[in-house]
Amino acid sequence: MTSRLLLGRTLRLRLQPRWHGPVAAVAGGLLLVSAFPPIGLWPAAAVGPALLLGALRHRRPRAAFTLGTLFGLAFFGPLLWWLTNLGVLPWAALSIAQALLLGLLSCSVPAFARLPGWPLWAACWWVTAEAVRSRVPLGGFPWGRLAFSQADSPALGWASVGGAPTVSAVVALVAGCLAALWTAGPGRRRPVVAGLVAATATCAGGALLIPAPPSADEGARARVAVVQGNVPRARTMEEQVRVQQVADNHIAATRQLARDIRAGRTPRPDLVLWPENATDTDPRTDPLLRDQISDVVADLGVPVVVGAILDAPGDRIRNTGLLWRPDTGPGPYYTKQHLVPFGEYIPLRDTFGQLGKLQLIPRDFIPGSGPVRLDAGRVRLAESICYEVAYDSQVRGAVRTGANLLAVPTNNATYMRDGNIAEPEQQLAMSRLRAVEHDRAVLVASTTGISAIVAPDGTVIQATGPWTRQVLTGTVSLRTTTTLATRLGPAPEAAFALATCAAVALGLRRRGTPSRPVGPRERPVKRPRFQKV
């Protein structure tokens, strides 16, 4: 009877982790999705990763790969569901690729999971994993970083200290402490609880770091207008490619703004911002389009930053923000640097260019070589076009040009055809973090929604709905202060990566070294298996 009880207990101990780990990994991925818009349950950003970290502890690398991949599939699949508007294949390919990459990175977790203070190393590892995902493959994919789920959280304030990596780190530290509490043995939970309380307090302390809201007597301010002209809600990619009235819609909306100014219904702005891809041809070389834009800008009497497609050498094109003045017409422009693979260019075009809907992308965009500041009176504007707002280095480079105002022109029509607004809401959350990170007001201009005016403290002052024509007008502060995050640049992320490498190396070394060397006197004594009586 005793042997059967022992055997049953052994089997339960062996079988429980086998089922427990995958369930925890999948549940953790689904929980983490809920932290991001449109749900926005930001505390889940700590609970979801905690389930993964707890499941990875005491695992072998092969099992860790499986659990990390399961977590990634459960997370990236729902998070990127809006990508199915392009097709199921792009959504599945990107979700699987990101999940496999996370699975590979998860193989290193067991190496440091038994070190003292391992929740701290787990937080460093999470930031390092996000850094890797933001760079490889094909320039990386930063979507889904913990920091981007914290726009309504007190942790947002840490963005002004160390940028998005530090926000992710403080949230991941709470996750690590939760995982340690879950896996702690009897009698070891008291110090873990103390660590959890300290980590939670650190996370909440970010509220004290958020820049103060602008005061009425603050120095430089500017009146701005954000034009959302709207586009036809095409049902398929083929119909959307044939849409020709995007520029007409934005010209019409801007003409209405000029009429409202003349009628005294709206104060004259200092600058007007159009969204990304507001023109589908080069307005500098298209005579009719050039005349139309010149007329409406002259009617306004203020500069307009036009989201324009410009011709480039070698039958290529540029995605730009083009400054158009009432007196001199088109002038300097900023060219998007981080292009979307298989959206704005096709890697290995000779191989993939004729597959499916990729045939609808006949020409590749050419990336810009660096940030460009667009000056219009007191406004010194720098842009992060659409997808670029997810990249720390691009936004930081824009601020370091001396810009006192940031803009995020975007075109989300492709990802909203089924009524899903998760993509523009997730992008707006990133813009709010960038406002706090660099203490700058941010203008978000979209062709179809969501356009917004964001204050330096991350508050949304005004916002539009989806699939509407609307012009936002408001007053924003033009700040020139430099936050610690702007000054430190990539240093915090590099420090987290170095700490992760050191923890993994130390963990591997300890695993390969016997905990107590066996001396001559400690050699086991051989005893006979059976003894005659």
Short mmCIF file of C-alpha atoms in Angstrom, two decimals:
data_model
loop_
_atom_site.label_atom_id
_atom_site.label_comp_id
_atom_site.label_asym_id
_atom_site.label_seq_id
_atom_site.Cartn_x
_atom_site.Cartn_y
_atom_site.Cartn_z
CA MET A 1 0.00 0.00 0.00
CA THR A 2 2.82 2.37 0.90
CA SER A 3 4.59 1.65 -2.39
CA ARG A 4 1.43 2.44 -4.35
CA LEU A 5 0.96 5.75 -2.52
CA LEU A 6 4.56 6.74 -3.20
CA LEU A 7 4.23 5.74 -6.84
CA GLY A 8 1.02 7.74 -7.22
CA ARG A 9 2.55 10.81 -5.62
CA THR A 10 5.61 10.57 -7.90
CA LEU A 11 3.43 10.30 -10.98
CA ARG A 12 1.37 13.32 -9.93
CA LEU A 13 4.49 15.41 -9.39
CA ARG A 14 5.79 14.44 -12.81
CA LEU A 15 2.53 14.96 -14.66
CA GLN A 16 1.47 18.21 -13.01
CA PRO A 17 4.27 20.38 -14.49
CA ARG A 18 3.73 18.85 -17.92
CA TRP A 19 0.16 20.14 -18.06
CA HIS A 20 0.61 23.12 -15.81
CA GLY A 21 3.29 24.80 -17.92
CA PRO A 22 1.46 24.97 -21.29
CA VAL A 23 -1.78 26.08 -19.64
CA ALA A 24 0.03 28.82 -17.73
CA ALA A 25 1.88 29.96 -20.87
CA VAL A 26 -1.28 30.21 -22.98
CA ALA A 27 -3.22 31.89 -20.19
CA GLY A 28 -0.37 34.35 -19.69
CA GLY A 29 -0.32 35.29 -23.36
CA LEU A 30 -4.07 35.87 -23.44
CA LEU A 31 -3.91 37.93 -20.26
CA LEU A 32 -1.17 40.11 -21.69
CA VAL A 33 -3.31 40.84 -24.76
CA SER A 34 -5.97 42.31 -22.48
CA ALA A 35 -3.46 44.88 -21.20
CA PHE A 36 -3.32 46.55 -24.62
CA PRO A 37 -5.99 48.59 -26.39
CA PRO A 38 -8.79 48.18 -27.15
CA ILE A 39 -9.30 46.40 -23.79
CA GLY A 40 -6.66 48.38 -21.91
CA LEU A 41 -6.58 46.37 -18.65
CA TRP A 42 -3.05 47.58 -17.91
CA PRO A 43 -2.45 45.59 -14.64
CA ALA A 44 -2.59 42.43 -16.77
CA ALA A 45 0.77 43.49 -18.24
CA ALA A 46 2.36 42.18 -15.04
CA VAL A 47 0.12 39.15 -14.45
CA GLY A 48 0.46 37.70 -17.96
CA PRO A 49 4.29 37.67 -18.06
CA ALA A 50 4.32 36.36 -14.46
CA LEU A 51 2.59 33.19 -15.62
CA LEU A 52 5.19 32.68 -18.33
CA LEU A 53 8.16 33.37 -16.05
CA GLY A 54 6.78 31.03 -13.40
CA ALA A 55 6.26 28.31 -15.99
CA LEU A 56 9.81 28.74 -17.35
CA ARG A 57 11.47 28.43 -13.97
CA HIS A 58 13.02 25.00 -13.29
CA ARG A 59 12.58 23.98 -16.94
CA ARG A 60 15.08 22.69 -19.44
CA PRO A 61 15.82 24.88 -22.47
CA ARG A 62 13.83 22.64 -24.83
CA ALA A 63 10.73 22.89 -22.65
CA ALA A 64 11.34 26.63 -22.23
CA PHE A 65 11.31 27.04 -26.03
CA THR A 66 7.96 25.28 -26.25
CA LEU A 67 6.41 27.33 -23.46
CA GLY A 68 7.76 30.62 -24.81
CA THR A 69 6.40 29.82 -28.26
CA LEU A 70 2.96 28.92 -26.86
CA PHE A 71 2.91 32.18 -24.92
CA GLY A 72 3.90 34.07 -28.08
CA LEU A 73 1.18 32.47 -30.19
CA ALA A 74 -1.46 33.22 -27.55
CA PHE A 75 -0.23 36.81 -27.33
CA PHE A 76 0.69 37.93 -30.83
CA GLY A 77 -2.18 36.18 -32.59
CA PRO A 78 -4.99 38.17 -30.90
CA LEU A 79 -2.88 41.33 -30.52
CA LEU A 80 -2.26 41.54 -34.28
CA TRP A 81 -5.69 40.35 -35.40
CA TRP A 82 -6.20 43.65 -37.24
CA LEU A 83 -3.54 42.44 -39.67
CA THR A 84 -6.04 39.96 -41.11
CA ASN A 85 -7.40 42.91 -43.07
CA LEU A 86 -4.35 42.37 -45.28
CA GLY A 87 -4.97 38.63 -45.34
CA VAL A 88 -4.72 35.61 -43.07
CA LEU A 89 -1.26 34.69 -44.37
CA PRO A 90 0.49 37.95 -43.33
CA TRP A 91 -1.16 37.78 -39.89
CA ALA A 92 -0.22 34.14 -39.37
CA ALA A 93 3.33 34.57 -40.68
CA LEU A 94 4.12 37.55 -38.45
CA SER A 95 2.47 36.02 -35.36
CA ILE A 96 4.31 32.72 -35.78
CA ALA A 97 7.64 34.41 -36.48
CA GLN A 98 7.36 36.56 -33.36
CA ALA A 99 6.28 33.57 -31.26
CA LEU A 100 9.22 31.45 -32.43
CA LEU A 101 11.63 34.30 -31.70
CA LEU A 102 10.21 34.65 -28.19
CA GLY A 103 10.51 30.89 -27.78
CA LEU A 104 14.20 31.01 -28.69
CA LEU A 105 14.80 33.87 -26.26
CA SER A 106 12.95 31.97 -23.53
CA CYS A 107 15.58 29.21 -23.64
CA SER A 108 17.90 31.44 -21.60
CA VAL A 109 15.49 31.97 -18.70
CA PRO A 110 16.20 28.69 -16.82
CA ALA A 111 19.89 29.63 -16.75
CA PHE A 112 19.34 32.53 -14.33
CA ALA A 113 16.03 31.46 -12.72
CA ARG A 114 17.80 29.98 -9.68
CA LEU A 115 20.08 32.93 -9.01
CA PRO A 116 19.45 35.07 -5.92
CA GLY A 117 17.13 37.96 -6.76
CA TRP A 118 16.07 36.31 -10.00
CA PRO A 119 12.96 38.55 -10.49
CA LEU A 120 15.39 41.41 -11.12
CA TRP A 121 17.21 39.39 -13.78
CA ALA A 122 13.85 38.37 -15.24
CA ALA A 123 12.92 42.05 -15.66
CA CYS A 124 16.24 42.69 -17.42
CA TRP A 125 15.66 39.66 -19.63
CA TRP A 126 12.20 40.87 -20.66
CA VAL A 127 13.56 44.24 -21.76
CA THR A 128 16.38 42.48 -23.63
CA ALA A 129 13.89 40.22 -25.41
CA GLU A 130 11.92 43.30 -26.49
CA ALA A 131 15.15 44.91 -27.72
CA VAL A 132 15.95 41.87 -29.85
CA ARG A 133 12.43 41.73 -31.28
CA SER A 134 12.69 45.44 -32.13
CA ARG A 135 15.72 44.81 -34.34
CA VAL A 136 15.42 41.39 -36.00
CA PRO A 137 14.39 40.15 -38.45
CA LEU A 138 14.01 42.74 -41.24
CA GLY A 139 14.48 45.71 -38.93
CA GLY A 140 12.44 44.21 -36.11
CA PHE A 141 8.86 44.53 -34.90
CA PRO A 142 8.52 46.55 -31.64
CA TRP A 143 4.75 46.08 -31.37
CA GLY A 144 3.61 44.47 -28.12
CA ARG A 145 6.23 45.89 -25.73
CA LEU A 146 5.00 46.10 -22.15
CA ALA A 147 5.58 49.86 -22.11
CA PHE A 148 3.02 50.36 -24.87
CA SER A 149 0.25 49.00 -22.63
CA GLN A 150 0.87 51.53 -19.85
CA ALA A 151 -0.54 54.78 -21.29
CA ASP A 152 -3.13 54.92 -18.47
CA SER A 153 -0.87 53.43 -15.79
CA PRO A 154 1.18 55.25 -13.12
CA ALA A 155 4.21 53.45 -14.57
CA LEU A 156 3.98 55.76 -17.59
CA GLY A 157 6.02 58.39 -15.74
CA TRP A 158 9.13 56.20 -15.87
CA ALA A 159 9.23 56.94 -19.61
CA SER A 160 10.64 60.39 -18.80
CA VAL A 161 13.52 58.75 -16.89
CA GLY A 162 14.60 55.88 -19.10
CA GLY A 163 12.19 55.70 -22.00
CA ALA A 164 10.08 52.73 -23.02
CA PRO A 165 12.71 50.17 -21.84
CA THR A 166 12.48 51.45 -18.26
CA VAL A 167 8.67 51.36 -18.28
CA SER A 168 8.82 47.76 -19.49
CA ALA A 169 11.42 46.98 -16.83
CA VAL A 170 9.38 48.19 -13.84
CA VAL A 171 6.31 46.31 -15.07
CA ALA A 172 8.38 43.16 -15.72
CA LEU A 173 9.87 43.47 -12.23
CA VAL A 174 6.40 43.20 -10.74
CA ALA A 175 5.80 40.21 -13.03
CA GLY A 176 9.02 38.57 -11.84
CA CYS A 177 8.05 39.02 -8.18
CA LEU A 178 4.62 37.53 -8.85
CA ALA A 179 6.28 34.55 -10.55
CA ALA A 180 8.68 34.16 -7.60
CA LEU A 181 5.73 34.22 -5.19
CA TRP A 182 3.98 31.55 -7.24
CA THR A 183 7.02 29.25 -7.31
CA ALA A 184 8.39 29.95 -3.83
CA GLY A 185 8.74 27.02 -1.47
CA PRO A 186 7.30 26.83 2.05
CA GLY A 187 8.84 29.34 4.41
CA ARG A 188 10.33 31.46 1.61
CA ARG A 189 7.37 33.64 0.72
CA ARG A 190 7.87 36.41 3.26
CA PRO A 191 10.92 37.99 1.52
CA VAL A 192 9.22 37.49 -1.85
CA VAL A 193 6.14 39.37 -0.64
CA ALA A 194 8.39 42.19 0.56
CA GLY A 195 10.00 42.31 -2.87
CA LEU A 196 6.59 42.36 -4.56
CA VAL A 197 5.47 45.29 -2.41
CA ALA A 198 8.65 47.20 -3.24
CA ALA A 199 8.31 46.49 -6.97
CA THR A 200 4.66 47.57 -6.99
CA ALA A 201 5.52 50.77 -5.15
CA THR A 202 8.30 51.47 -7.65
CA CYS A 203 5.89 50.96 -10.51
CA ALA A 204 3.27 53.23 -8.95
CA GLY A 205 5.88 55.87 -8.15
CA GLY A 206 6.06 56.67 -11.83
CA ALA A 207 3.00 58.88 -11.33
CA LEU A 208 5.28 61.39 -9.59
CA LEU A 209 7.51 61.58 -12.68
CA ILE A 210 4.88 62.53 -15.27
CA PRO A 211 5.51 66.08 -16.56
CA ALA A 212 3.23 68.71 -15.07
CA PRO A 213 0.33 69.82 -17.27
CA PRO A 214 0.89 73.11 -19.11
CA SER A 215 -0.06 76.20 -17.13
CA ALA A 216 -1.98 79.14 -18.52
CA ASP A 217 1.06 81.42 -18.35
CA GLU A 218 3.46 78.94 -19.94
CA GLY A 219 5.83 80.55 -22.48
CA ALA A 220 5.77 79.39 -26.09
CA ARG A 221 2.50 78.05 -27.39
CA ALA A 222 1.05 77.47 -30.81
CA ARG A 223 -2.35 77.02 -32.35
CA VAL A 224 -2.50 73.86 -34.49
CA ALA A 225 -4.97 72.07 -36.73
CA VAL A 226 -5.05 68.36 -37.57
CA VAL A 227 -6.97 67.42 -40.72
CA GLN A 228 -8.64 64.02 -41.02
CA GLY A 229 -10.13 64.03 -44.50
CA ASN A 230 -11.40 60.43 -44.42
CA VAL A 231 -11.28 57.98 -47.31
CA PRO A 232 -13.83 55.58 -48.81
CA ARG A 233 -14.19 52.46 -46.72
CA ALA A 234 -13.00 50.01 -49.36
CA ARG A 235 -13.99 46.42 -48.72
CA THR A 236 -10.97 44.77 -50.31
CA MET A 237 -7.31 45.56 -50.87
CA GLU A 238 -7.91 45.81 -54.62
CA GLU A 239 -10.63 48.45 -54.12
CA GLN A 240 -8.48 50.38 -51.70
CA VAL A 241 -5.59 50.54 -54.16
CA ARG A 242 -7.95 52.06 -56.74
CA VAL A 243 -9.13 54.83 -54.41
CA GLN A 244 -8.20 58.17 -56.04
CA GLN A 245 -9.97 60.75 -53.90
CA VAL A 246 -7.77 60.80 -50.78
CA ALA A 247 -6.12 64.11 -51.70
CA ASP A 248 -9.48 65.60 -52.75
CA ASN A 249 -10.98 64.77 -49.35
CA HIS A 250 -8.16 66.45 -47.44
CA ILE A 251 -8.21 69.49 -49.71
CA ALA A 252 -11.98 69.80 -49.16
CA ALA A 253 -11.64 69.49 -45.38
CA THR A 254 -8.89 72.13 -45.38
CA ARG A 255 -11.01 74.49 -47.50
CA GLN A 256 -13.78 74.17 -44.92
CA LEU A 257 -11.23 75.05 -42.21
CA ALA A 258 -10.30 78.19 -44.19
CA ARG A 259 -13.98 79.18 -44.44
CA ASP A 260 -14.42 78.68 -40.71
CA ILE A 261 -11.40 80.93 -40.07
CA ARG A 262 -12.76 83.69 -42.31
CA ALA A 263 -16.17 83.42 -40.63
CA GLY A 264 -14.57 83.76 -37.20
CA ARG A 265 -15.71 80.33 -36.06
CA THR A 266 -12.13 79.05 -35.65
CA PRO A 267 -8.94 80.95 -34.78
CA ARG A 268 -6.23 80.88 -37.43
CA PRO A 269 -3.68 78.13 -36.60
CA ASP A 270 0.08 78.49 -36.83
CA LEU A 271 0.44 75.12 -38.55
CA VAL A 272 -1.82 72.55 -40.22
CA LEU A 273 -0.98 68.83 -40.35
CA TRP A 274 -2.20 66.34 -42.93
CA PRO A 275 -1.92 62.56 -42.43
CA GLU A 276 0.37 60.04 -44.07
CA ASN A 277 -0.37 59.26 -47.75
CA ALA A 278 -2.77 62.20 -48.10
CA THR A 279 -1.56 62.33 -51.72
CA ASP A 280 -1.02 59.24 -53.85
CA THR A 281 1.10 61.06 -56.46
CA ASP A 282 3.96 63.53 -56.22
CA PRO A 283 2.28 66.95 -55.77
CA ARG A 284 5.45 68.71 -56.94
CA THR A 285 5.24 67.18 -60.41
CA ASP A 286 1.46 66.69 -60.80
CA PRO A 287 0.31 70.10 -62.15
CA LEU A 288 -3.34 69.77 -61.14
CA LEU A 289 -2.60 68.51 -57.64
CA ARG A 290 0.09 71.15 -57.13
CA ASP A 291 -2.34 73.93 -58.05
CA GLN A 292 -5.05 72.56 -55.77
CA ILE A 293 -2.77 72.32 -52.74
CA SER A 294 -1.19 75.72 -53.45
CA ASP A 295 -4.64 77.33 -53.63
CA VAL A 296 -5.89 75.87 -50.35
CA VAL A 297 -2.63 76.66 -48.51
CA ALA A 298 -2.77 80.25 -49.80
CA ASP A 299 -6.40 80.41 -48.70
CA LEU A 300 -5.36 79.36 -45.20
CA GLY A 301 -2.38 81.68 -45.11
CA VAL A 302 -0.35 79.28 -42.91
CA PRO A 303 2.05 76.40 -43.63
CA VAL A 304 0.68 72.90 -44.10
CA VAL A 305 2.67 69.70 -43.62
CA VAL A 306 1.39 67.42 -46.37
CA GLY A 307 1.70 63.64 -46.11
CA ALA A 308 2.92 63.14 -49.66
CA ILE A 309 4.19 60.33 -51.84
CA LEU A 310 7.23 61.69 -53.71
CA ASP A 311 9.03 60.20 -56.68
CA ALA A 312 12.54 58.85 -56.10
CA PRO A 313 15.32 57.65 -58.41
CA GLY A 314 15.21 54.14 -59.83
CA ASP A 315 11.41 53.97 -60.19
CA ARG A 316 11.01 54.12 -56.41
CA ILE A 317 9.01 56.42 -54.16
CA ARG A 318 9.31 58.17 -50.80
CA ASN A 319 6.82 58.36 -47.92
CA THR A 320 7.21 61.93 -46.66
CA GLY A 321 5.97 64.84 -44.63
CA LEU A 322 6.30 67.80 -47.01
CA LEU A 323 6.25 71.37 -45.69
CA TRP A 324 4.12 73.55 -48.00
CA ARG A 325 4.22 77.32 -47.45
CA PRO A 326 1.64 79.85 -48.70
CA ASP A 327 4.27 81.98 -50.46
CA THR A 328 6.91 79.55 -51.70
CA GLY A 329 5.01 76.29 -52.12
CA PRO A 330 6.62 72.88 -51.49
CA GLY A 331 9.86 72.97 -49.51
CA PRO A 332 11.80 70.68 -47.18
CA TYR A 333 10.47 67.25 -46.33
CA TYR A 334 11.10 64.35 -43.97
CA THR A 335 11.29 60.82 -45.42
CA LYS A 336 10.14 57.82 -43.43
CA GLN A 337 13.15 55.80 -42.28
CA HIS A 338 11.62 52.56 -40.93
CA LEU A 339 9.69 50.99 -43.78
CA VAL A 340 7.16 48.18 -43.35
CA PRO A 341 8.38 44.90 -44.89
CA PHE A 342 5.90 43.48 -47.42
CA GLY A 343 3.92 46.72 -47.08
CA GLU A 344 6.21 49.50 -48.26
CA TYR A 345 8.87 47.28 -49.76
CA ILE A 346 9.17 43.61 -50.64
CA PRO A 347 12.29 41.78 -49.48
CA LEU A 348 13.58 39.46 -52.24
CA ARG A 349 11.11 40.98 -54.68
CA ASP A 350 12.13 38.60 -57.48
CA THR A 351 10.99 35.69 -55.28
CA PHE A 352 7.99 37.08 -53.40
CA GLY A 353 6.84 40.00 -55.54
CA GLN A 354 4.36 37.98 -57.61
CA LEU A 355 2.72 36.17 -54.71
CA GLY A 356 -0.92 36.97 -53.93
CA LYS A 357 -1.69 40.57 -53.02
CA LEU A 358 1.98 41.53 -53.00
CA GLN A 359 1.43 42.19 -56.71
CA LEU A 360 -0.48 45.30 -55.59
CA ILE A 361 2.85 46.82 -54.46
CA PRO A 362 4.53 47.51 -57.81
CA ARG A 363 7.27 49.82 -56.46
CA ASP A 364 9.39 49.85 -53.34
CA PHE A 365 9.69 52.86 -51.08
CA ILE A 366 13.15 54.23 -50.40
CA PRO A 367 13.99 54.91 -46.71
CA GLY A 368 15.11 58.27 -45.40
CA SER A 369 18.64 58.75 -44.15
CA GLY A 370 17.88 60.61 -40.91
CA PRO A 371 15.62 63.02 -39.03
CA VAL A 372 14.60 66.37 -40.54
CA ARG A 373 13.14 69.32 -38.67
CA LEU A 374 10.38 71.30 -40.37
CA ASP A 375 10.31 74.93 -39.17
CA ALA A 376 7.17 77.06 -39.45
CA GLY A 377 7.45 80.24 -37.44
CA ARG A 378 7.70 79.41 -33.76
CA VAL A 379 6.91 75.74 -34.47
CA ARG A 380 9.84 73.37 -34.93
CA LEU A 381 8.20 70.13 -35.97
CA ALA A 382 9.67 66.63 -36.26
CA GLU A 383 7.76 63.60 -37.53
CA SER A 384 7.53 59.89 -36.81
CA ILE A 385 5.48 58.52 -39.67
CA CYS A 386 3.00 55.82 -38.60
CA TYR A 387 4.94 52.61 -37.77
CA GLU A 388 8.00 54.62 -36.74
CA VAL A 389 6.49 55.77 -33.46
CA ALA A 390 7.25 52.28 -32.09
CA TYR A 391 11.02 52.76 -32.56
CA ASP A 392 12.83 54.46 -29.69
CA SER A 393 15.80 55.66 -31.75
CA GLN A 394 13.69 57.28 -34.46
CA VAL A 395 11.55 59.33 -32.07
CA ARG A 396 14.58 60.27 -29.98
CA GLY A 397 16.44 61.38 -33.11
CA ALA A 398 13.47 63.54 -34.09
CA VAL A 399 13.46 65.29 -30.69
CA ARG A 400 17.22 65.81 -30.78
CA THR A 401 16.89 67.96 -33.91
CA GLY A 402 15.64 70.69 -31.58
CA ALA A 403 11.97 70.02 -32.26
CA ASN A 404 9.45 71.55 -29.86
CA LEU A 405 6.50 69.63 -31.30
CA LEU A 406 6.13 66.02 -32.51
CA ALA A 407 3.80 64.70 -35.18
CA VAL A 408 2.69 61.16 -36.02
CA PRO A 409 0.97 61.23 -39.42
CA THR A 410 -0.53 57.84 -40.19
CA ASN A 411 -2.78 55.95 -42.58
CA ASN A 412 -4.75 53.21 -40.83
CA ALA A 413 -7.44 52.61 -43.44
CA THR A 414 -5.97 49.26 -44.48
CA TYR A 415 -6.26 47.82 -40.97
CA MET A 416 -9.77 49.12 -40.19
CA ARG A 417 -11.84 47.77 -43.06
CA ASP A 418 -13.57 45.21 -40.83
CA GLY A 419 -14.42 47.84 -38.19
CA ASN A 420 -11.52 46.83 -35.95
CA ILE A 421 -9.95 49.92 -34.34
CA ALA A 422 -7.31 48.08 -32.28
CA GLU A 423 -4.43 49.19 -34.52
CA PRO A 424 -5.07 52.97 -34.31
CA GLU A 425 -5.78 52.73 -30.58
CA GLN A 426 -2.52 50.84 -29.99
CA GLN A 427 -0.67 53.43 -32.05
CA LEU A 428 -2.24 56.27 -30.09
CA ALA A 429 -1.06 54.62 -26.84
CA MET A 430 2.49 54.65 -28.22
CA SER A 431 2.18 58.33 -29.09
CA ARG A 432 1.04 59.10 -25.54
CA LEU A 433 4.12 57.34 -24.15
CA ARG A 434 6.39 59.32 -26.49
CA ALA A 435 4.83 62.56 -25.26
CA VAL A 436 5.82 61.76 -21.66
CA GLU A 437 9.18 60.27 -22.67
CA HIS A 438 10.35 63.49 -24.32
CA ASP A 439 8.05 66.09 -22.71
CA ARG A 440 6.55 67.16 -26.02
CA ALA A 441 3.03 67.63 -27.30
CA VAL A 442 2.19 65.15 -30.06
CA LEU A 443 -0.14 65.58 -33.03
CA VAL A 444 -1.58 62.37 -34.48
CA ALA A 445 -3.07 62.82 -37.95
CA SER A 446 -4.86 59.88 -39.58
CA THR A 447 -6.68 59.57 -42.88
CA THR A 448 -9.55 57.69 -41.23
CA GLY A 449 -9.02 57.82 -37.45
CA ILE A 450 -7.94 58.01 -34.76
CA SER A 451 -6.48 61.54 -35.02
CA ALA A 452 -5.61 63.28 -31.76
CA ILE A 453 -3.87 66.13 -29.98
CA VAL A 454 -1.83 64.81 -27.05
CA ALA A 455 -0.41 66.97 -24.24
CA PRO A 456 3.16 66.47 -22.93
CA ASP A 457 1.77 64.60 -19.91
CA GLY A 458 0.20 62.00 -22.20
CA THR A 459 -3.36 63.31 -21.86
CA VAL A 460 -5.49 63.18 -24.99
CA ILE A 461 -6.83 66.72 -25.39
CA GLN A 462 -8.96 65.98 -28.45
CA ALA A 463 -9.56 62.95 -30.63
CA THR A 464 -11.65 61.99 -33.65
CA GLY A 465 -13.70 58.91 -34.27
CA PRO A 466 -13.04 56.42 -37.07
CA TRP A 467 -14.27 56.86 -40.63
CA THR A 468 -15.25 60.50 -40.21
CA ARG A 469 -14.14 63.78 -41.76
CA GLN A 470 -13.09 66.09 -38.99
CA VAL A 471 -10.59 68.86 -38.24
CA LEU A 472 -9.13 69.16 -34.75
CA THR A 473 -7.93 72.57 -33.59
CA GLY A 474 -6.26 73.43 -30.31
CA THR A 475 -3.41 75.15 -28.52
CA VAL A 476 -0.30 73.18 -27.55
CA SER A 477 2.79 74.09 -25.57
CA LEU A 478 6.10 74.24 -27.43
CA ARG A 479 8.53 72.82 -24.94
CA THR A 480 12.29 72.77 -25.28
CA THR A 481 13.19 70.95 -22.07
CA THR A 482 15.25 67.78 -22.35
CA THR A 483 14.16 64.83 -20.26
CA LEU A 484 16.60 62.39 -18.71
CA ALA A 485 15.33 59.75 -21.13
CA THR A 486 16.21 61.95 -24.11
CA ARG A 487 19.68 62.59 -22.70
CA LEU A 488 20.41 58.97 -21.79
CA GLY A 489 19.29 57.65 -25.16
CA PRO A 490 19.87 53.90 -25.56
CA ALA A 491 21.95 53.59 -22.37
CA PRO A 492 19.16 52.12 -20.14
CA GLU A 493 18.31 49.43 -22.69
CA ALA A 494 22.01 48.60 -23.12
CA ALA A 495 22.42 48.31 -19.33
CA PHE A 496 19.49 45.88 -19.11
CA ALA A 497 20.96 43.81 -21.94
CA LEU A 498 24.38 43.64 -20.29
CA ALA A 499 22.80 42.62 -16.98
CA THR A 500 20.89 39.86 -18.77
CA CYS A 501 24.04 38.51 -20.45
CA ALA A 502 25.88 38.54 -17.12
CA ALA A 503 23.02 36.74 -15.33
CA VAL A 504 22.81 34.05 -18.02
CA ALA A 505 26.57 33.53 -17.97
CA LEU A 506 26.64 33.28 -14.17
CA GLY A 507 23.70 30.90 -14.15
CA LEU A 508 25.33 28.59 -16.70
CA ARG A 509 28.58 28.65 -14.75
CA ARG A 510 26.85 27.73 -11.50
CA ARG A 511 24.92 24.97 -13.17
CA GLY A 512 28.13 23.43 -14.48
CA THR A 513 29.94 23.67 -11.12
CA PRO A 514 29.21 21.16 -8.31
CA SER A 515 27.66 22.90 -5.34
CA ARG A 516 29.99 21.01 -2.91
CA PRO A 517 33.25 19.50 -4.17
CA VAL A 518 33.70 15.82 -3.35
CA GLY A 519 36.97 15.22 -1.46
CA PRO A 520 38.84 11.96 -0.82
CA ARG A 521 37.05 11.37 2.47
CA GLU A 522 33.64 11.89 0.93
CA ARG A 523 33.77 9.24 -1.75
CA PRO A 524 30.78 6.94 -1.52
CA VAL A 525 31.42 3.57 0.11
CA LYS A 526 30.33 0.60 -1.94
CA ARG A 527 28.00 -1.69 -0.05
CA PRO A 528 26.82 -5.14 -1.09
CA ARG A 529 23.31 -5.18 -2.49
CA PHE A 530 22.39 -8.34 -0.49
CA GLN A 531 23.80 -9.49 2.83
CA LYS A 532 23.62 -13.03 4.07
CA VAL A 533 22.24 -13.53 7.51
#
